[in-house]
Structure formats: structure tokens, C-alpha cells
């Protein structure tokens, strides 16, 4: 920080009862005092150590100031704290809390890596290393929750969903996507949930070119996730829920071939399905006209598309939607499934539950998983993985906050409530003392999370 006194202070005259002088001279201070929780969460996952072990270091040992583990930790922890870009390192290099997170002396320790160092690091990761890192991320999430549930898991549900990642430069494999009407990447996110729990935990994040269809790469992704789940939770029943973009013959063939696997895949309407659904639509229109509200009727049919080798069960939701000052709108929906329960139960109690994935995707965008501004496609994939790791740690904090005001907070709100704490760091011979505000309004939640992650009262 500059020693120029004109930039070190601000005067607020005539606003308060006395003139107020704000001085920016607290060299032992940080605005991320609560980030200690992220470090504690990583101890349970081992994400930083695991991801760094997947990478190869080709640098000359005598010229290395920052280990791969330190570089991974710096990026993951800073992303969790709201600094998604490597350029942010210029402002964080001397921050005592961020140095403490990397096991450095918070006051006298060496500064963190600079932006050029981080950029070289991100651009130096190869395809095989990225594959190993992605596989480790999935394994660590599934292993963590298998241990949390003490292997009393009877069902694991996999949800895949693509999202748009608009690009604004000359990034490799950035293409125009007509559906989103922009130049973009089209990453796909994989989530797992356990038993009847509502939370969907991120376990995979794969960047893809902007002009691919939703189903591209889905079979490989599902095969990897199913294999990891069966390895860590042998005998568990797996359920897969996908939206209409994944209704591809190869995806359905893979799902049909898996033992002890249930699936629900939405399907776009076509002339044949609309004709089959018409009796239900007529009934729904009658009910809607009578009640003046949205009404729906459920049904099913055995159906085989042209490229399918056999007939599959298709659930029909014949729905008429009514809104104020608008004409009734036909809204038939179709879901392919191998489940045996009634159409209404399957649609309302199983398929509709995947809708919460949209909130998880929004949280990932809040962490700026779309900050893919490197020229190299693989460097951008690495950024996506680092952001995914930060999100996994934030989900761990939310899990540990059960029973508090932060139990259902979105990740952005969780960061504001638990991580963004003004702190003063003091160093003695025996310990580091982090002074946090006495008036902190979310202290009960912070204390609950800290104790759950291994802190002790003192």
C-alpha cells in the first residue's frame, strides 16, 4: 500500500457530529477474517492437496517460489472469498488472512503469487492432468458423503444440467449458440444427492465448446460417475434425472444397460406424442375452463422413436396453464423412464425435484464459474475446476450450518455472512490471534460451523 497520506485516509466533514477520518493504515488487517472456515472445510475434503497431486510440475526446482499446492490453495480460497480472477492477486498478495490460509507467517511471510505467476500456472495444465483432477473432485465428494452417512445410503441421484458461459474475446472453442443467442461455452454440471436429502452436491464440471448439444459427453460423464458411486457405495441404487436435451439414443442405451439404475429423461414433444396426449389435453382443457385455474392430467404410453431399438415407457403430463389476462396455454410434457410407479407420483415426487438444480447453477454463476477469460480452452477448463472446488467447500460450510440462520443461505449470502469479516491479525511466539468483531451478528452460525469443522472452545 502506498505511503502517500492523501490516499491513506478519507475525511467526512459535516456528516457526523464530529469530523470522521478514515485511515487505511491497518497493515495487520483483512476483510476476509472468516475465510478460516474455508481452510477448515478443506481439511475434511483434502481438495487442495488432492487437486495439486493431479498436476505435474515441470518448473526448475531452484527457481520455484510457490509450490503447486500453494498455487491451487491460493486460487481456490480466493475464489471462495469472492476474487475469481487472477488479477485479484495484486490486491491480495500481502493480505495476512490469505497468507495464513497458505500456512505462511501472516505478518512477515512471503507474499502470495502474482498475477503473471498464476496465469502461467493456469495455462500450464495439460489435458491428462485435468482429467485426473476432475475425477478426483468427483471421488472426493462422493467419498465425503458416503463417510458422512456412515454408508447408510440406499439411493444416489445424479443430475446433469448444461448452462451458458458467454465469452467476450478470442477464447478457443467459443462458438455462437442460437439457443442462447450469444457466443459462449456450454459447460455441463453434475450433481449428486443422497437418499431423500434436498441438497444437490456438485461433483463434476466439464467445459464444452459453445456449439455442442446438451448430450455431447454425457455418456462418458455418466459412466465415470456411476463407476465412482458403485466403487464407494457398492449395492446402492442409482437414479439419473436429465432434461430434454439429453434424450439421445446413446444416452438412453447406456442407462438401459446399467443394473440397479432408475432414470427419468425429459423428451421434446413431437407429432406422435402430441396426438397420443390429445385425449388428456381435452380433459385438462375442460377442467381448466370449469375451475379457471391451471389443470393437468397424467397418462403414459409405450413409445419407440425412429432411432430407438425398442419401446420405452413415456409418462405424459397433459397440462393447460392459465395466467391472469392471458389465454389458456397447452403445455404437454413427456418423460422417458424405466420406473414402475404411477405417472403422477414419478413426475411430481421424483422428476420435479430436479428443478432445484437451477438454484445450484445460479450459485455457481455467483461464484463466477463463467470467468473463463483465458485464451486457452484447457486453461479455462482448469478455472472451472478450481471454481467447482471452491463451491464444494462452500457447500460444506452450508451443511455444517444446519440449524442456524445460514442453513439455507445461498452461497453468495453465506460468503457475506461468514467469510467477509473485518479482522486484525496479531502474531506472538506461540500462536496467531485473529481478532474478529464483537458485534458480529452471525456469531452463533459461525461458532456452530467452526466447532463442526474441528475448532475447540477456549
Short mmCIF file of C-alpha atoms in Angstrom, two decimals:
data_model
loop_
_atom_site.label_atom_id
_atom_site.label_comp_id
_atom_site.label_asym_id
_atom_site.label_seq_id
_atom_site.Cartn_x
_atom_site.Cartn_y
_atom_site.Cartn_z
CA UNK A 1 0.00 0.00 0.00
CA UNK A 2 1.26 3.46 -0.84
CA UNK A 3 2.56 5.67 1.98
CA UNK A 4 1.03 8.76 0.34
CA UNK A 5 -1.13 10.24 3.11
CA UNK A 6 -3.62 11.65 0.60
CA UNK A 7 -4.55 8.09 -0.44
CA UNK A 8 -4.28 6.63 3.06
CA UNK A 9 -7.21 8.49 4.60
CA UNK A 10 -10.60 10.00 3.86
CA UNK A 11 -12.23 12.86 5.73
CA UNK A 12 -16.01 13.06 6.22
CA UNK A 13 -16.68 16.60 7.45
CA UNK A 14 -20.19 17.87 8.18
CA UNK A 15 -21.78 14.41 8.01
CA UNK A 16 -21.42 13.21 11.60
CA UNK A 17 -21.46 15.10 14.91
CA UNK A 18 -17.69 15.27 14.75
CA UNK A 19 -15.41 15.11 11.70
CA UNK A 20 -14.66 11.47 10.87
CA UNK A 21 -11.27 10.44 9.48
CA UNK A 22 -10.98 7.01 7.82
CA UNK A 23 -7.35 5.88 7.64
CA UNK A 24 -6.25 2.93 5.54
CA UNK A 25 -3.22 2.02 7.62
CA UNK A 26 -4.13 -1.26 9.32
CA UNK A 27 -1.33 -3.43 7.94
CA UNK A 28 -2.32 -6.43 10.05
CA UNK A 29 -5.96 -6.19 8.90
CA UNK A 30 -8.05 -8.20 6.46
CA UNK A 31 -11.63 -8.12 5.23
CA UNK A 32 -11.74 -11.94 4.94
CA UNK A 33 -11.36 -13.00 8.56
CA UNK A 34 -14.00 -15.71 8.25
CA UNK A 35 -12.04 -17.49 5.50
CA UNK A 36 -10.53 -19.59 8.28
CA UNK A 37 -13.68 -21.70 7.90
CA UNK A 38 -12.85 -22.48 4.26
CA UNK A 39 -9.42 -23.75 5.30
CA UNK A 40 -11.07 -25.89 7.99
CA UNK A 41 -13.55 -27.29 5.45
CA UNK A 42 -10.73 -28.22 3.09
CA UNK A 43 -9.11 -30.26 5.85
CA UNK A 44 -12.13 -32.60 5.76
CA UNK A 45 -12.06 -32.87 1.96
CA UNK A 46 -8.38 -32.58 1.18
CA UNK A 47 -9.32 -30.90 -2.09
CA UNK A 48 -6.31 -28.62 -2.32
CA UNK A 49 -3.82 -31.41 -1.66
CA UNK A 50 -5.68 -33.83 -3.94
CA UNK A 51 -6.04 -31.46 -6.87
CA UNK A 52 -2.40 -30.39 -6.66
CA UNK A 53 -1.30 -34.05 -6.61
CA UNK A 54 -3.00 -34.48 -10.00
CA UNK A 55 -0.74 -31.84 -11.56
CA UNK A 56 2.78 -32.18 -12.89
CA UNK A 57 5.41 -29.60 -12.05
CA UNK A 58 7.87 -29.07 -14.90
CA UNK A 59 9.45 -25.95 -13.41
CA UNK A 60 13.11 -25.74 -12.44
CA UNK A 61 13.25 -26.51 -8.73
CA UNK A 62 15.77 -23.77 -7.98
CA UNK A 63 13.50 -21.09 -9.46
CA UNK A 64 10.27 -22.10 -7.72
CA UNK A 65 8.92 -19.68 -5.11
CA UNK A 66 5.37 -21.06 -4.93
CA UNK A 67 4.59 -24.79 -4.87
CA UNK A 68 1.72 -26.23 -6.91
CA UNK A 69 -0.18 -26.85 -3.70
CA UNK A 70 0.18 -23.20 -2.71
CA UNK A 71 -0.98 -22.02 -6.13
CA UNK A 72 -4.05 -24.29 -6.05
CA UNK A 73 -4.83 -23.17 -2.49
CA UNK A 74 -4.45 -19.50 -3.38
CA UNK A 75 -6.88 -19.77 -6.28
CA UNK A 76 -9.47 -21.96 -4.55
CA UNK A 77 -9.55 -19.92 -1.33
CA UNK A 78 -9.61 -16.58 -3.12
CA UNK A 79 -12.46 -17.71 -5.40
CA UNK A 80 -14.45 -18.77 -2.32
CA UNK A 81 -13.86 -15.30 -0.85
CA UNK A 82 -15.13 -13.53 -3.97
CA UNK A 83 -11.96 -12.96 -6.01
CA UNK A 84 -12.49 -15.05 -9.16
CA UNK A 85 -9.79 -13.58 -11.37
CA UNK A 86 -6.03 -13.97 -11.19
CA UNK A 87 -5.77 -10.17 -11.42
CA UNK A 88 -7.16 -10.01 -7.87
CA UNK A 89 -3.85 -11.41 -6.59
CA UNK A 90 -2.32 -7.93 -6.87
CA UNK A 91 -4.62 -6.78 -4.07
CA UNK A 92 -4.38 -9.96 -2.00
CA UNK A 93 -0.68 -10.73 -2.14
CA UNK A 94 0.04 -9.21 1.27
CA UNK A 95 -3.30 -9.96 2.97
CA UNK A 96 -2.49 -11.59 6.34
CA UNK A 97 -5.50 -13.93 6.31
CA UNK A 98 -4.80 -15.19 2.81
CA UNK A 99 -1.16 -15.76 3.73
CA UNK A 100 -2.31 -17.63 6.84
CA UNK A 101 -4.51 -19.87 4.68
CA UNK A 102 -1.37 -20.94 2.82
CA UNK A 103 0.42 -21.74 6.11
CA UNK A 104 2.68 -18.70 5.85
CA UNK A 105 3.57 -16.22 8.54
CA UNK A 106 0.66 -13.74 8.21
CA UNK A 107 2.83 -10.72 9.01
CA UNK A 108 6.39 -11.43 7.90
CA UNK A 109 5.70 -14.30 5.49
CA UNK A 110 6.41 -14.19 1.78
CA UNK A 111 3.69 -12.56 -0.33
CA UNK A 112 1.33 -14.68 -2.40
CA UNK A 113 1.88 -15.44 -6.07
CA UNK A 114 1.44 -12.60 -8.55
CA UNK A 115 -0.94 -12.47 -11.48
CA UNK A 116 1.69 -13.47 -14.08
CA UNK A 117 2.67 -16.48 -11.96
CA UNK A 118 -0.95 -17.57 -11.61
CA UNK A 119 -1.58 -17.09 -15.33
CA UNK A 120 1.41 -19.25 -16.24
CA UNK A 121 0.17 -21.83 -13.75
CA UNK A 122 -3.35 -21.94 -15.23
CA UNK A 123 -2.04 -22.18 -18.78
CA UNK A 124 0.47 -24.91 -17.95
CA UNK A 125 -2.03 -27.63 -17.03
CA UNK A 126 -2.44 -30.43 -19.57
CA UNK A 127 -5.43 -32.50 -20.67
CA UNK A 128 -4.47 -35.65 -18.74
CA UNK A 129 -3.93 -33.63 -15.58
CA UNK A 130 -7.35 -32.03 -15.98
CA UNK A 131 -8.95 -35.46 -16.38
CA UNK A 132 -7.30 -36.69 -13.18
CA UNK A 133 -8.30 -33.52 -11.32
CA UNK A 134 -11.92 -33.84 -12.46
CA UNK A 135 -12.01 -37.47 -11.41
CA UNK A 136 -10.53 -36.61 -8.01
CA UNK A 137 -13.17 -33.92 -7.46
CA UNK A 138 -15.98 -36.40 -8.10
CA UNK A 139 -14.40 -39.10 -5.94
CA UNK A 140 -13.77 -36.73 -3.05
CA UNK A 141 -17.40 -35.50 -2.98
CA UNK A 142 -18.88 -39.00 -3.13
CA UNK A 143 -16.37 -40.38 -0.61
CA UNK A 144 -17.04 -37.48 1.77
CA UNK A 145 -20.80 -38.01 1.82
CA UNK A 146 -20.52 -41.79 1.97
CA UNK A 147 -18.50 -41.28 5.14
CA UNK A 148 -20.93 -38.63 6.45
CA UNK A 149 -23.86 -41.00 6.06
CA UNK A 150 -21.77 -43.84 7.52
CA UNK A 151 -22.56 -45.87 4.42
CA UNK A 152 -26.28 -45.91 5.27
CA UNK A 153 -27.03 -44.83 1.73
CA UNK A 154 -29.75 -46.61 -0.20
CA UNK A 155 -30.01 -44.26 -3.19
CA UNK A 156 -27.81 -41.77 -5.01
CA UNK A 157 -29.40 -39.41 -7.55
CA UNK A 158 -27.36 -37.93 -10.39
CA UNK A 159 -28.49 -34.71 -12.07
CA UNK A 160 -26.75 -33.24 -15.12
CA UNK A 161 -27.52 -29.81 -16.47
CA UNK A 162 -25.83 -27.56 -19.05
CA UNK A 163 -25.52 -23.81 -18.67
CA UNK A 164 -24.32 -20.99 -20.88
CA UNK A 165 -20.99 -19.27 -20.31
CA UNK A 166 -20.91 -16.16 -22.55
CA UNK A 167 -17.49 -15.28 -23.97
CA UNK A 168 -16.30 -11.81 -24.91
CA UNK A 169 -12.91 -12.36 -26.51
CA UNK A 170 -10.92 -14.73 -28.68
CA UNK A 171 -11.22 -17.80 -26.44
CA UNK A 172 -10.57 -21.14 -28.11
CA UNK A 173 -13.72 -23.15 -28.99
CA UNK A 174 -16.02 -20.24 -28.29
CA UNK A 175 -18.88 -20.52 -30.79
CA UNK A 176 -22.22 -18.89 -31.43
CA UNK A 177 -25.13 -20.72 -29.81
CA UNK A 178 -28.51 -19.98 -31.36
CA UNK A 179 -30.49 -21.09 -28.31
CA UNK A 180 -28.71 -18.61 -26.03
CA UNK A 181 -28.20 -16.08 -28.86
CA UNK A 182 -24.58 -15.40 -27.90
CA UNK A 183 -21.00 -16.54 -28.35
CA UNK A 184 -20.30 -18.85 -25.46
CA UNK A 185 -19.05 -22.05 -23.93
CA UNK A 186 -21.63 -24.66 -22.89
CA UNK A 187 -20.34 -26.33 -19.70
CA UNK A 188 -22.28 -29.18 -18.12
CA UNK A 189 -22.50 -29.59 -14.33
CA UNK A 190 -23.01 -32.85 -12.47
CA UNK A 191 -24.65 -33.05 -9.05
CA UNK A 192 -25.36 -35.92 -6.67
CA UNK A 193 -27.90 -36.13 -3.86
CA UNK A 194 -28.28 -38.86 -1.28
CA UNK A 195 -31.37 -40.74 -0.13
CA UNK A 196 -34.19 -38.19 0.24
CA UNK A 197 -32.00 -35.17 1.05
CA UNK A 198 -32.85 -31.98 -0.81
CA UNK A 199 -29.28 -30.68 -1.26
CA UNK A 200 -27.61 -31.44 -4.58
CA UNK A 201 -23.82 -31.57 -4.23
CA UNK A 202 -21.62 -30.52 -7.14
CA UNK A 203 -19.30 -33.32 -8.20
CA UNK A 204 -18.39 -32.57 -11.84
CA UNK A 205 -17.91 -29.53 -14.05
CA UNK A 206 -16.92 -30.03 -17.68
CA UNK A 207 -16.35 -27.14 -20.08
CA UNK A 208 -17.51 -27.72 -23.66
CA UNK A 209 -17.48 -25.75 -26.92
CA UNK A 210 -20.38 -23.37 -27.38
CA UNK A 211 -21.93 -25.15 -30.38
CA UNK A 212 -22.41 -28.64 -28.90
CA UNK A 213 -25.74 -30.22 -28.00
CA UNK A 214 -26.59 -30.99 -24.39
CA UNK A 215 -25.94 -34.73 -24.83
CA UNK A 216 -22.33 -34.39 -26.05
CA UNK A 217 -20.06 -36.05 -23.49
CA UNK A 218 -22.98 -37.13 -21.31
CA UNK A 219 -22.36 -40.87 -21.65
CA UNK A 220 -18.69 -40.54 -20.64
CA UNK A 221 -19.65 -38.33 -17.70
CA UNK A 222 -22.38 -40.70 -16.52
CA UNK A 223 -20.14 -43.74 -16.93
CA UNK A 224 -17.47 -42.15 -14.77
CA UNK A 225 -19.91 -41.03 -12.05
CA UNK A 226 -21.74 -44.37 -11.96
CA UNK A 227 -18.42 -46.20 -11.65
CA UNK A 228 -17.22 -43.98 -8.79
CA UNK A 229 -20.54 -44.33 -6.93
CA UNK A 230 -20.55 -48.10 -7.27
CA UNK A 231 -16.94 -48.25 -6.07
CA UNK A 232 -17.56 -46.23 -2.91
CA UNK A 233 -21.14 -47.36 -2.29
CA UNK A 234 -21.45 -50.92 -3.60
CA UNK A 235 -25.01 -52.15 -4.00
CA UNK A 236 -26.59 -48.69 -3.83
CA UNK A 237 -29.48 -47.88 -6.18
CA UNK A 238 -28.68 -45.08 -8.62
CA UNK A 239 -31.25 -42.69 -10.08
CA UNK A 240 -30.48 -40.40 -13.04
CA UNK A 241 -32.59 -37.31 -13.88
CA UNK A 242 -31.97 -35.40 -17.11
CA UNK A 243 -33.73 -32.68 -19.07
CA UNK A 244 -34.87 -32.95 -22.66
CA UNK A 245 -31.52 -32.09 -24.21
CA UNK A 246 -30.12 -35.43 -23.03
CA UNK A 247 -32.81 -37.59 -24.71
CA UNK A 248 -30.29 -39.03 -27.17
CA UNK A 249 -30.32 -42.72 -28.24
CA UNK A 250 -26.77 -43.26 -26.96
CA UNK A 251 -27.62 -41.83 -23.53
CA UNK A 252 -30.79 -43.93 -23.24
CA UNK A 253 -28.96 -47.07 -24.37
CA UNK A 254 -26.31 -46.53 -21.70
CA UNK A 255 -28.94 -46.02 -18.99
CA UNK A 256 -30.88 -49.13 -20.05
CA UNK A 257 -27.73 -51.24 -19.83
CA UNK A 258 -26.95 -50.34 -16.19
CA UNK A 259 -28.09 -52.67 -13.39
CA UNK A 260 -29.99 -51.20 -10.41
CA UNK A 261 -30.33 -47.86 -12.15
CA UNK A 262 -33.55 -45.83 -12.48
CA UNK A 263 -33.76 -42.96 -14.94
CA UNK A 264 -36.05 -40.11 -15.90
CA UNK A 265 -35.25 -38.18 -19.06
CA UNK A 266 -37.47 -35.40 -20.39
CA UNK A 267 -38.35 -35.59 -24.07
CA UNK A 268 -39.34 -32.89 -26.54
CA UNK A 269 -42.86 -33.17 -27.93
CA UNK A 270 -43.43 -34.38 -31.46
CA UNK A 271 -46.46 -35.06 -33.66
CA UNK A 272 -46.91 -38.65 -32.46
CA UNK A 273 -46.68 -37.80 -28.75
CA UNK A 274 -48.98 -34.78 -29.11
CA UNK A 275 -51.54 -37.00 -30.81
CA UNK A 276 -51.32 -39.57 -28.02
CA UNK A 277 -51.62 -36.81 -25.39
CA UNK A 278 -54.66 -35.16 -27.04
CA UNK A 279 -57.36 -37.04 -25.06
CA UNK A 280 -55.70 -35.93 -21.84
CA UNK A 281 -55.33 -32.39 -23.15
CA UNK A 282 -59.06 -32.25 -23.93
CA UNK A 283 -59.87 -33.37 -20.40
CA UNK A 284 -57.39 -30.84 -18.94
CA UNK A 285 -58.94 -28.04 -21.00
CA UNK A 286 -62.38 -28.94 -19.70
CA UNK A 287 -61.19 -28.98 -16.10
CA UNK A 288 -59.32 -25.69 -16.56
CA UNK A 289 -62.34 -23.99 -18.15
CA UNK A 290 -64.51 -25.14 -15.27
CA UNK A 291 -62.11 -24.13 -12.49
CA UNK A 292 -60.46 -21.11 -14.11
CA UNK A 293 -57.09 -22.45 -12.93
CA UNK A 294 -54.16 -24.43 -14.30
CA UNK A 295 -55.10 -28.11 -14.55
CA UNK A 296 -53.28 -31.26 -15.60
CA UNK A 297 -53.95 -34.93 -16.30
CA UNK A 298 -51.36 -37.73 -16.19
CA UNK A 299 -51.06 -40.70 -18.51
CA UNK A 300 -48.48 -42.96 -20.14
CA UNK A 301 -47.69 -44.75 -23.38
CA UNK A 302 -45.23 -47.32 -24.71
CA UNK A 303 -43.36 -45.45 -27.43
CA UNK A 304 -40.39 -46.00 -29.73
CA UNK A 305 -38.79 -43.15 -31.64
CA UNK A 306 -37.34 -43.91 -35.04
CA UNK A 307 -33.79 -44.46 -33.78
CA UNK A 308 -34.75 -46.43 -30.67
CA UNK A 309 -34.22 -50.21 -30.74
CA UNK A 310 -37.29 -50.86 -28.57
CA UNK A 311 -40.30 -49.23 -26.94
CA UNK A 312 -39.86 -47.33 -23.70
CA UNK A 313 -42.30 -46.08 -21.10
CA UNK A 314 -43.16 -42.40 -21.62
CA UNK A 315 -45.09 -40.51 -18.96
CA UNK A 316 -47.47 -37.84 -20.23
CA UNK A 317 -48.40 -34.71 -18.32
CA UNK A 318 -51.29 -33.09 -20.19
CA UNK A 319 -51.41 -29.59 -18.77
CA UNK A 320 -53.30 -26.39 -19.52
CA UNK A 321 -51.73 -23.30 -17.99
CA UNK A 322 -53.81 -20.27 -17.06
CA UNK A 323 -52.41 -16.87 -16.13
CA UNK A 324 -54.14 -13.59 -15.42
CA UNK A 325 -55.16 -11.66 -18.56
CA UNK A 326 -53.79 -14.38 -20.85
CA UNK A 327 -55.38 -17.08 -22.97
CA UNK A 328 -55.09 -20.69 -21.74
CA UNK A 329 -51.91 -22.34 -23.00
CA UNK A 330 -51.43 -26.02 -23.80
CA UNK A 331 -48.31 -27.35 -22.07
CA UNK A 332 -47.91 -31.12 -22.61
CA UNK A 333 -44.79 -32.64 -21.03
CA UNK A 334 -43.17 -36.03 -21.66
CA UNK A 335 -40.68 -38.00 -19.55
CA UNK A 336 -38.99 -41.28 -20.52
CA UNK A 337 -38.49 -43.60 -17.56
CA UNK A 338 -37.92 -47.20 -16.53
CA UNK A 339 -39.54 -46.69 -13.12
CA UNK A 340 -42.68 -48.65 -12.27
CA UNK A 341 -44.64 -46.26 -10.03
CA UNK A 342 -47.69 -44.23 -11.12
CA UNK A 343 -47.11 -41.42 -13.64
CA UNK A 344 -48.27 -38.72 -11.22
CA UNK A 345 -46.01 -39.90 -8.39
CA UNK A 346 -43.00 -40.21 -10.67
CA UNK A 347 -43.46 -36.76 -12.18
CA UNK A 348 -44.38 -34.82 -9.05
CA UNK A 349 -42.29 -36.58 -6.40
CA UNK A 350 -39.20 -37.52 -8.41
CA UNK A 351 -38.75 -35.61 -11.63
CA UNK A 352 -39.90 -32.20 -10.39
CA UNK A 353 -37.34 -32.35 -7.56
CA UNK A 354 -34.55 -31.81 -10.07
CA UNK A 355 -35.80 -28.25 -10.51
CA UNK A 356 -33.67 -27.09 -7.59
CA UNK A 357 -30.62 -27.64 -9.78
CA UNK A 358 -31.35 -24.22 -11.30
CA UNK A 359 -30.57 -22.65 -7.92
CA UNK A 360 -27.27 -24.55 -7.75
CA UNK A 361 -26.37 -23.29 -11.24
CA UNK A 362 -27.19 -19.72 -10.17
CA UNK A 363 -24.89 -20.12 -7.18
CA UNK A 364 -22.07 -21.27 -9.45
CA UNK A 365 -22.56 -18.18 -11.59
CA UNK A 366 -22.48 -16.10 -8.38
CA UNK A 367 -19.03 -17.63 -7.73
CA UNK A 368 -18.26 -16.60 -11.34
CA UNK A 369 -17.60 -20.05 -12.71
CA UNK A 370 -18.09 -18.30 -16.06
CA UNK A 371 -14.92 -16.21 -15.60
CA UNK A 372 -13.33 -18.16 -18.47
CA UNK A 373 -11.32 -15.30 -19.92
CA UNK A 374 -8.11 -17.20 -20.77
CA UNK A 375 -7.37 -17.69 -24.45
CA UNK A 376 -6.66 -21.40 -23.99
CA UNK A 377 -9.66 -23.72 -23.71
CA UNK A 378 -7.85 -26.02 -21.28
CA UNK A 379 -6.81 -23.12 -19.06
CA UNK A 380 -10.47 -22.17 -18.88
CA UNK A 381 -11.40 -25.76 -18.01
CA UNK A 382 -8.91 -25.57 -15.15
CA UNK A 383 -10.53 -22.36 -13.93
CA UNK A 384 -13.90 -24.11 -13.99
CA UNK A 385 -12.49 -26.94 -11.85
CA UNK A 386 -10.94 -24.51 -9.36
CA UNK A 387 -14.26 -22.70 -9.02
CA UNK A 388 -16.04 -26.05 -8.62
CA UNK A 389 -13.64 -26.92 -5.78
CA UNK A 390 -14.39 -23.59 -4.08
CA UNK A 391 -18.13 -24.26 -4.44
CA UNK A 392 -17.76 -27.73 -2.89
CA UNK A 393 -16.12 -26.14 0.16
CA UNK A 394 -18.90 -23.55 0.41
CA UNK A 395 -21.48 -26.34 0.28
CA UNK A 396 -19.63 -27.98 3.16
CA UNK A 397 -19.96 -24.77 5.19
CA UNK A 398 -23.70 -24.68 4.48
CA UNK A 399 -24.03 -28.32 5.52
CA UNK A 400 -22.27 -27.57 8.80
CA UNK A 401 -24.53 -24.56 9.39
CA UNK A 402 -27.61 -26.78 9.82
CA UNK A 403 -29.98 -25.36 12.41
CA UNK A 404 -28.70 -21.78 12.09
CA UNK A 405 -29.75 -18.68 10.17
CA UNK A 406 -27.30 -19.72 7.43
CA UNK A 407 -28.65 -23.24 6.91
CA UNK A 408 -30.39 -22.46 3.60
CA UNK A 409 -28.48 -19.33 2.60
CA UNK A 410 -27.32 -19.05 -1.00
CA UNK A 411 -23.56 -19.31 -1.42
CA UNK A 412 -23.22 -15.56 -2.06
CA UNK A 413 -25.10 -14.78 1.14
CA UNK A 414 -23.11 -17.42 3.01
CA UNK A 415 -19.91 -15.67 1.96
CA UNK A 416 -21.21 -12.28 3.10
CA UNK A 417 -22.36 -13.65 6.45
CA UNK A 418 -19.48 -15.93 7.40
CA UNK A 419 -16.36 -15.01 5.41
CA UNK A 420 -16.46 -11.24 4.92
CA UNK A 421 -15.35 -10.29 8.42
CA UNK A 422 -13.03 -7.45 9.26
CA UNK A 423 -10.11 -8.97 11.15
CA UNK A 424 -6.88 -7.91 12.80
CA UNK A 425 -4.11 -10.50 12.87
CA UNK A 426 -1.56 -10.48 15.70
CA UNK A 427 1.40 -12.80 15.89
CA UNK A 428 3.17 -13.96 19.04
CA UNK A 429 5.87 -16.55 19.63
CA UNK A 430 3.33 -19.28 20.43
CA UNK A 431 0.25 -18.51 18.34
CA UNK A 432 -1.60 -16.38 15.82
CA UNK A 433 -4.57 -14.41 17.18
CA UNK A 434 -7.26 -13.28 14.74
CA UNK A 435 -9.38 -10.52 16.29
CA UNK A 436 -12.94 -10.52 14.90
CA UNK A 437 -15.78 -8.05 15.63
CA UNK A 438 -17.50 -8.46 18.96
CA UNK A 439 -20.77 -7.23 17.40
CA UNK A 440 -20.74 -9.87 14.63
CA UNK A 441 -24.49 -10.63 14.02
CA UNK A 442 -23.96 -14.17 12.75
CA UNK A 443 -21.67 -15.32 15.54
CA UNK A 444 -23.92 -18.30 16.50
CA UNK A 445 -23.75 -19.68 12.96
CA UNK A 446 -20.01 -19.01 12.71
CA UNK A 447 -19.41 -20.75 16.03
CA UNK A 448 -21.57 -23.74 15.02
CA UNK A 449 -19.72 -24.17 11.74
CA UNK A 450 -16.28 -23.72 13.32
CA UNK A 451 -16.95 -26.31 16.04
CA UNK A 452 -18.34 -28.76 13.48
CA UNK A 453 -15.15 -28.38 11.44
CA UNK A 454 -12.85 -29.17 14.36
CA UNK A 455 -12.40 -25.90 16.26
CA UNK A 456 -12.39 -26.01 20.07
CA UNK A 457 -13.74 -23.55 22.60
CA UNK A 458 -11.18 -21.61 24.56
#
